[in-house]
Amino acid sequence: MKKITLLSCLISCAVFLFAQKNATTLSAEDKIFGLSKVWKEADKNFVFFDHIPSLNWDQAYQEYIPKVLATQNTYEYYKVLQKFCSLLNDGHTRVIVPWELRKTLEVAPALKTELIDSKVIITEIQNDTLKEAGITIGMEIVEINGKAVHQHALQNIKPYVFYSTKQDMEVQVYEYNLLLGPIDQPLVIKSKNGKVFTISRKLKKNTKEDPIFEFKVLQDGIGYLKITRFWGENFETEFDSIYPQIGNTTKLIIDVSENQGGNSNNSHYVLSHFVQKPFETSRWKTLMYMPAYASWGYNTQWQDNNGDLVQPVDAALRYTKPVLVLMSEKTYSAAEDFVSAFLNTGIGKVIGRSSAGTTGNPIGFALPGNGGFQICSKRDYMANGKEFVGFGIEPSQVVKKTTDKNHLLNAALESFK
């Protein structure tokens, strides 16, 4: 059975919803309907309620009725819905603010940050104006808009993002969402040395989308293949075009440490080139609701499914030399499916840090005001039965995160010695 897992920021809701004109206000009836829709569909389809035993979903729904009714505009309404949905603690279950609002109210400046050793560090500068102003890579941010950086993160960001694990929370909060704000409102940051910088969110970002594949040959003929995502109309064709070069290497490092997912079939296609025998992908299960069973007081029923059995490519095409995989807390969704299957093959080590711990197939729904939401309806676990959603896949060898962008690669090269 084919499985598709989605990038955290891709939504299974119909894209046309985001292109429609957003309503500036919603009626009380619309607000109640939207909240009720999220509650009902999660109650029926969500597959991880056992991960949050302290949550009374019905009680939470009742508590949020006055909260959504008190909202003053559509954006505020959606932020309340996000807080409600975030109670489910799942990275593939989320409420999506309408695009017409996000493009003006949730805009990132030309900077990127990461949380490293509990410090918020600038890791990328995307406009030379900021460099000229004295902002540098490696600079620590201690305040944002007059608040201590962690206070800002916990109060203004964390309640509205979606994650399944602590490590994914840190990525979602401190890297992907920390600096978002209205396009007309400058971002004010204070560095550890006391300098204050006021940054316009209107500055153009001098970036472009990373290619799906990056391949190069390192010392001693060791190949390095970075895969940034597992989606794209020409995914297999692009992989096939570089595969002959991979075949000429002495060993291979496959880097999915910043891969945010896509189509798990693409991940299995890649892996089929590096194995000598068929391998099983992640197992999965989903809910089966039987009204008669409910009337008899039976427990929740599950349909349990084996993973797919993936065949290796023809013997003449197989890569038979040593392979290892790099992963991190940013290894997400279909990239985790890749790591899960790789570990099941037993052909090599996984080096890095525990993965995000979130995968599965969401069901998408529309909401009043041209936004949407998705509910994770498929529960994946490893072929040996071990759960990893809500925990993360553990590496064979742990590598501590540092400011050195090559720290994982260097660990892999050392492991090959």
Short mmCIF file of C-alpha atoms in Angstrom, two decimals, residues 20-313:
data_model
loop_
_atom_site.label_atom_id
_atom_site.label_comp_id
_atom_site.label_asym_id
_atom_site.label_seq_id
_atom_site.Cartn_x
_atom_site.Cartn_y
_atom_site.Cartn_z
CA GLN A 20 -9.62 33.00 -1.87
CA LYS A 21 -10.27 36.41 -0.37
CA ASN A 22 -10.18 36.19 3.41
CA ALA A 23 -13.14 37.41 5.39
CA THR A 24 -12.10 40.03 7.98
CA THR A 25 -14.79 39.03 10.45
CA LEU A 26 -16.62 35.83 11.24
CA SER A 27 -20.08 35.40 12.70
CA ALA A 28 -20.59 33.72 16.06
CA GLU A 29 -22.11 30.79 14.17
CA ASP A 30 -18.99 30.48 12.00
CA LYS A 31 -16.73 30.59 15.04
CA ILE A 32 -18.63 27.84 16.82
CA PHE A 33 -18.80 25.76 13.65
CA GLY A 34 -15.05 25.95 13.08
CA LEU A 35 -14.22 25.01 16.66
CA SER A 36 -16.76 22.19 16.54
CA LYS A 37 -15.29 20.92 13.27
CA VAL A 38 -11.81 20.64 14.78
CA TRP A 39 -13.19 18.94 17.90
CA LYS A 40 -15.38 16.48 15.98
CA GLU A 41 -12.85 15.42 13.35
CA ALA A 42 -10.10 14.94 15.92
CA ASP A 43 -12.45 12.98 18.18
CA LYS A 44 -13.26 10.67 15.27
CA ASN A 45 -9.92 10.38 13.44
CA PHE A 46 -6.98 11.28 15.71
CA VAL A 47 -4.76 8.26 16.44
CA PHE A 48 -2.65 9.45 19.38
CA PHE A 49 -5.06 10.26 22.20
CA ASP A 50 -3.20 7.71 24.34
CA HIS A 51 -0.14 9.97 24.16
CA ILE A 52 -2.05 12.67 26.06
CA PRO A 53 -3.91 10.79 28.83
CA SER A 54 -4.40 13.92 30.93
CA LEU A 55 -6.36 15.69 28.17
CA ASN A 56 -10.16 15.69 28.44
CA TRP A 57 -10.97 16.58 24.84
CA ASP A 58 -14.68 17.19 25.46
CA GLN A 59 -13.95 19.47 28.41
CA ALA A 60 -11.36 21.39 26.38
CA TYR A 61 -13.95 21.91 23.64
CA GLN A 62 -16.41 23.37 26.12
CA GLU A 63 -13.75 25.65 27.60
CA TYR A 64 -12.82 27.03 24.19
CA ILE A 65 -16.37 28.00 23.16
CA PRO A 66 -16.29 31.34 25.05
CA LYS A 67 -12.69 31.87 23.96
CA VAL A 68 -13.48 31.72 20.24
CA LEU A 69 -16.62 33.83 20.71
CA ALA A 70 -14.56 36.55 22.40
CA THR A 71 -12.16 36.95 19.45
CA GLN A 72 -12.26 40.31 17.68
CA ASN A 73 -11.09 39.34 14.19
CA THR A 74 -10.34 36.35 11.99
CA TYR A 75 -6.64 36.24 12.80
CA GLU A 76 -7.27 36.25 16.54
CA TYR A 77 -9.87 33.51 16.03
CA TYR A 78 -7.37 31.31 14.21
CA LYS A 79 -4.74 31.80 16.89
CA VAL A 80 -7.24 30.57 19.50
CA LEU A 81 -8.03 27.57 17.28
CA GLN A 82 -4.31 26.85 17.06
CA LYS A 83 -4.02 26.84 20.85
CA PHE A 84 -6.95 24.42 21.02
CA CYS A 85 -5.48 22.09 18.40
CA SER A 86 -2.01 22.24 19.95
CA LEU A 87 -3.42 20.42 22.99
CA LEU A 88 -3.21 17.26 20.86
CA ASN A 89 0.61 17.40 20.87
CA ASP A 90 1.13 16.12 17.34
CA GLY A 91 3.27 17.53 14.54
CA HIS A 92 0.94 16.32 11.78
CA THR A 93 -2.19 17.71 13.44
CA ARG A 94 -2.55 21.45 13.03
CA VAL A 95 -4.73 24.48 12.30
CA ILE A 96 -3.64 26.61 9.36
CA VAL A 97 -4.08 30.39 9.39
CA PRO A 98 -5.51 31.66 6.05
CA TRP A 99 -2.79 32.58 3.58
CA GLU A 100 -4.16 36.10 3.12
CA LEU A 101 -3.45 36.70 6.81
CA ARG A 102 -0.18 34.81 7.06
CA LYS A 103 1.44 36.73 4.22
CA THR A 104 1.09 40.01 6.13
CA LEU A 105 0.90 38.99 9.81
CA GLU A 106 3.36 36.08 10.00
CA VAL A 107 6.38 37.29 8.05
CA ALA A 108 9.96 36.22 8.76
CA PRO A 109 12.85 38.69 8.57
CA ALA A 110 15.96 37.92 6.55
CA LEU A 111 17.48 35.97 9.45
CA LYS A 112 17.46 32.40 10.69
CA THR A 113 18.03 31.20 14.23
CA GLU A 114 18.55 27.90 16.03
CA LEU A 115 18.56 26.78 19.64
CA ILE A 116 22.05 25.48 20.50
CA ASP A 117 22.97 24.66 24.10
CA SER A 118 19.88 26.57 25.28
CA LYS A 119 21.08 29.69 23.45
CA VAL A 120 19.32 31.33 20.49
CA ILE A 121 21.99 31.69 17.83
CA ILE A 122 21.83 33.44 14.45
CA THR A 123 22.75 30.80 11.89
CA GLU A 124 21.94 32.50 8.59
CA ILE A 125 21.78 36.09 7.30
CA GLN A 126 19.75 36.49 4.12
CA ASN A 127 20.31 40.16 3.33
CA ASP A 128 23.63 42.01 3.18
CA THR A 129 22.06 45.10 4.78
CA LEU A 130 21.90 43.20 8.06
CA LYS A 131 25.57 42.25 7.82
CA GLU A 132 26.46 45.88 7.21
CA ALA A 133 24.48 46.79 10.33
CA GLY A 134 26.76 44.57 12.40
CA ILE A 135 24.70 41.40 12.69
CA THR A 136 26.89 38.31 12.44
CA ILE A 137 26.44 34.56 12.17
CA GLY A 138 26.99 33.03 15.59
CA MET A 139 25.59 36.05 17.43
CA GLU A 140 23.44 35.14 20.45
CA ILE A 141 20.03 36.81 20.79
CA VAL A 142 18.97 37.49 24.39
CA GLU A 143 15.89 39.69 23.82
CA ILE A 144 13.17 39.97 21.19
CA ASN A 145 10.92 43.03 21.12
CA GLY A 146 11.92 43.94 24.66
CA LYS A 147 11.31 40.49 26.18
CA ALA A 148 13.84 37.90 27.25
CA VAL A 149 14.17 35.57 24.30
CA HIS A 150 12.91 32.44 26.08
CA GLN A 151 10.02 34.37 27.62
CA HIS A 152 9.04 35.54 24.13
CA ALA A 153 9.33 31.99 22.81
CA LEU A 154 7.25 30.39 25.54
CA GLN A 155 4.55 33.07 25.69
CA ASN A 156 4.17 34.18 22.08
CA ILE A 157 5.27 31.22 19.96
CA LYS A 158 5.05 27.84 21.70
CA PRO A 159 1.26 27.83 22.34
CA TYR A 160 0.55 28.13 18.60
CA VAL A 161 2.93 25.60 17.04
CA PHE A 162 2.53 21.87 16.57
CA TYR A 163 4.99 19.17 17.60
CA SER A 164 5.17 15.64 18.97
CA THR A 165 8.48 15.77 20.87
CA LYS A 166 10.67 18.18 22.80
CA GLN A 167 13.30 18.15 20.07
CA ASP A 168 10.75 19.01 17.39
CA MET A 169 9.25 21.71 19.62
CA GLU A 170 12.63 23.40 19.81
CA VAL A 171 12.91 23.40 16.02
CA GLN A 172 9.36 24.64 15.47
CA VAL A 173 9.62 27.37 18.10
CA TYR A 174 13.20 28.60 17.87
CA GLU A 175 13.98 28.06 14.19
CA TYR A 176 10.80 28.15 12.13
CA ASN A 177 8.54 30.55 14.04
CA LEU A 178 10.51 32.58 16.59
CA LEU A 179 10.98 35.72 14.46
CA LEU A 180 7.59 35.83 12.71
CA GLY A 181 5.48 38.96 12.97
CA PRO A 182 3.48 41.59 11.04
CA ILE A 183 5.26 42.81 7.93
CA ASP A 184 4.84 46.45 8.99
CA GLN A 185 6.21 45.84 12.49
CA PRO A 186 10.02 45.83 12.74
CA LEU A 187 11.75 43.09 14.69
CA VAL A 188 13.89 44.37 17.55
CA ILE A 189 16.60 42.05 18.83
CA LYS A 190 19.24 42.48 21.49
CA SER A 191 22.50 40.55 21.34
CA LYS A 192 24.43 39.16 24.28
CA ASN A 193 26.93 42.03 24.06
CA GLY A 194 24.10 44.54 24.57
CA LYS A 195 23.70 45.80 21.02
CA VAL A 196 20.14 46.41 19.80
CA PHE A 197 19.13 45.98 16.17
CA THR A 198 15.88 47.06 14.54
CA ILE A 199 15.15 44.90 11.50
CA SER A 200 12.55 45.54 8.83
CA ARG A 201 10.59 42.48 7.76
CA LYS A 202 10.30 44.03 4.30
CA LEU A 203 13.94 43.35 3.47
CA LYS A 204 14.23 41.03 0.50
CA LYS A 205 15.72 37.61 1.24
CA ASN A 206 18.59 36.65 -1.07
CA THR A 207 17.78 32.95 -0.95
CA LYS A 208 16.51 30.31 -3.31
CA GLU A 209 15.05 26.88 -2.80
CA ASP A 210 17.64 24.21 -2.11
CA PRO A 211 17.89 21.47 -4.74
CA ILE A 212 16.44 18.08 -3.84
CA PHE A 213 19.85 16.43 -4.07
CA GLU A 214 23.34 17.63 -3.32
CA PHE A 215 26.12 15.19 -4.22
CA LYS A 216 29.88 15.50 -3.94
CA VAL A 217 32.93 13.30 -3.50
CA LEU A 218 34.99 13.89 -0.37
CA GLN A 219 38.35 12.60 0.81
CA ASP A 220 39.31 9.03 -0.02
CA GLY A 221 36.54 8.76 -2.59
CA ILE A 222 33.76 8.90 0.03
CA GLY A 223 30.48 10.09 -1.44
CA TYR A 224 28.18 12.57 0.27
CA LEU A 225 24.50 12.65 -0.76
CA LYS A 226 22.27 15.22 0.90
CA ILE A 227 18.52 14.81 0.31
CA THR A 228 16.58 17.91 1.36
CA ARG A 229 13.07 16.53 0.73
CA PHE A 230 11.24 13.50 -0.57
CA TRP A 231 8.84 15.23 -2.92
CA GLY A 232 9.02 16.61 -6.44
CA GLU A 233 7.54 15.59 -9.77
CA ASN A 234 10.95 14.52 -11.09
CA PHE A 235 12.29 13.04 -7.88
CA GLU A 236 13.18 9.60 -9.27
CA THR A 237 14.58 11.05 -12.50
CA GLU A 238 16.84 13.43 -10.60
CA PHE A 239 18.09 10.63 -8.36
CA ASP A 240 18.73 8.39 -11.37
CA SER A 241 20.77 11.14 -13.01
CA ILE A 242 23.32 11.27 -10.16
CA TYR A 243 23.29 7.59 -9.23
CA PRO A 244 26.10 6.59 -11.65
CA GLN A 245 28.40 9.03 -9.82
CA ILE A 246 27.40 7.49 -6.50
CA GLY A 247 28.38 4.09 -7.84
CA ASN A 248 31.97 5.27 -8.31
CA THR A 249 32.49 6.14 -4.65
CA THR A 250 34.26 3.98 -2.05
CA LYS A 251 31.69 4.59 0.71
CA LEU A 252 28.56 6.71 0.99
CA ILE A 253 27.08 9.16 3.51
CA ILE A 254 23.35 9.86 3.03
CA ASP A 255 22.34 13.06 4.82
CA VAL A 256 18.65 13.46 5.74
CA SER A 257 19.40 15.61 8.80
CA GLU A 258 17.46 18.56 7.35
CA ASN A 259 14.91 16.61 5.33
CA GLN A 260 11.34 17.63 6.17
CA GLY A 261 9.61 14.75 4.42
CA GLY A 262 7.33 14.34 1.44
CA ASN A 263 6.35 11.05 -0.22
CA SER A 264 7.61 7.97 1.59
CA ASN A 265 7.56 6.01 -1.68
CA ASN A 266 10.36 8.28 -2.92
CA SER A 267 12.38 7.53 0.22
CA HIS A 268 11.96 3.81 -0.33
CA TYR A 269 12.95 4.19 -3.98
CA VAL A 270 16.28 5.66 -2.92
CA LEU A 271 16.88 2.97 -0.33
CA SER A 272 16.13 0.17 -2.79
CA HIS A 273 19.46 0.94 -4.50
CA PHE A 274 21.54 0.17 -1.40
CA VAL A 275 20.15 -3.19 -0.26
CA GLN A 276 20.75 -6.75 -1.40
CA LYS A 277 17.41 -8.21 -0.36
CA PRO A 278 13.80 -7.02 0.10
CA PHE A 279 13.08 -4.91 3.17
CA GLU A 280 9.93 -4.03 5.08
CA THR A 281 8.90 -0.43 5.65
CA SER A 282 7.20 0.95 8.75
CA ARG A 283 4.14 -0.84 10.08
CA TRP A 284 1.02 1.24 10.59
CA LYS A 285 -2.48 1.15 11.97
CA THR A 286 -5.61 3.24 11.86
CA LEU A 287 -8.92 3.45 13.70
CA MET A 288 -11.99 1.42 12.80
CA TYR A 289 -15.17 2.88 14.22
CA MET A 290 -17.98 0.33 14.56
CA PRO A 291 -21.12 1.84 16.10
CA ALA A 292 -22.47 -1.54 17.21
CA TYR A 293 -19.20 -2.32 19.00
CA ALA A 294 -19.45 1.03 20.78
CA SER A 295 -22.98 0.16 21.91
CA TRP A 296 -21.63 -3.03 23.48
CA GLY A 297 -18.90 -1.11 25.31
CA TYR A 298 -16.00 -2.63 23.39
CA ASN A 299 -12.65 -0.88 23.36
CA THR A 300 -11.45 1.15 20.38
CA GLN A 301 -10.85 -1.08 17.38
CA TRP A 302 -7.69 -0.82 15.27
CA GLN A 303 -6.78 -2.07 11.84
CA ASP A 304 -3.13 -3.14 12.01
CA ASN A 305 -1.10 -3.33 8.80
CA ASN A 306 2.29 -4.65 7.84
CA GLY A 307 4.68 -2.34 6.07
CA ASP A 308 5.27 -2.59 2.35
CA LEU A 309 7.88 -5.07 1.13
CA VAL A 310 10.29 -3.12 -1.09
CA GLN A 311 12.40 -5.00 -3.64
CA PRO A 312 16.01 -4.04 -4.37
CA VAL A 313 16.94 -2.78 -7.80
#
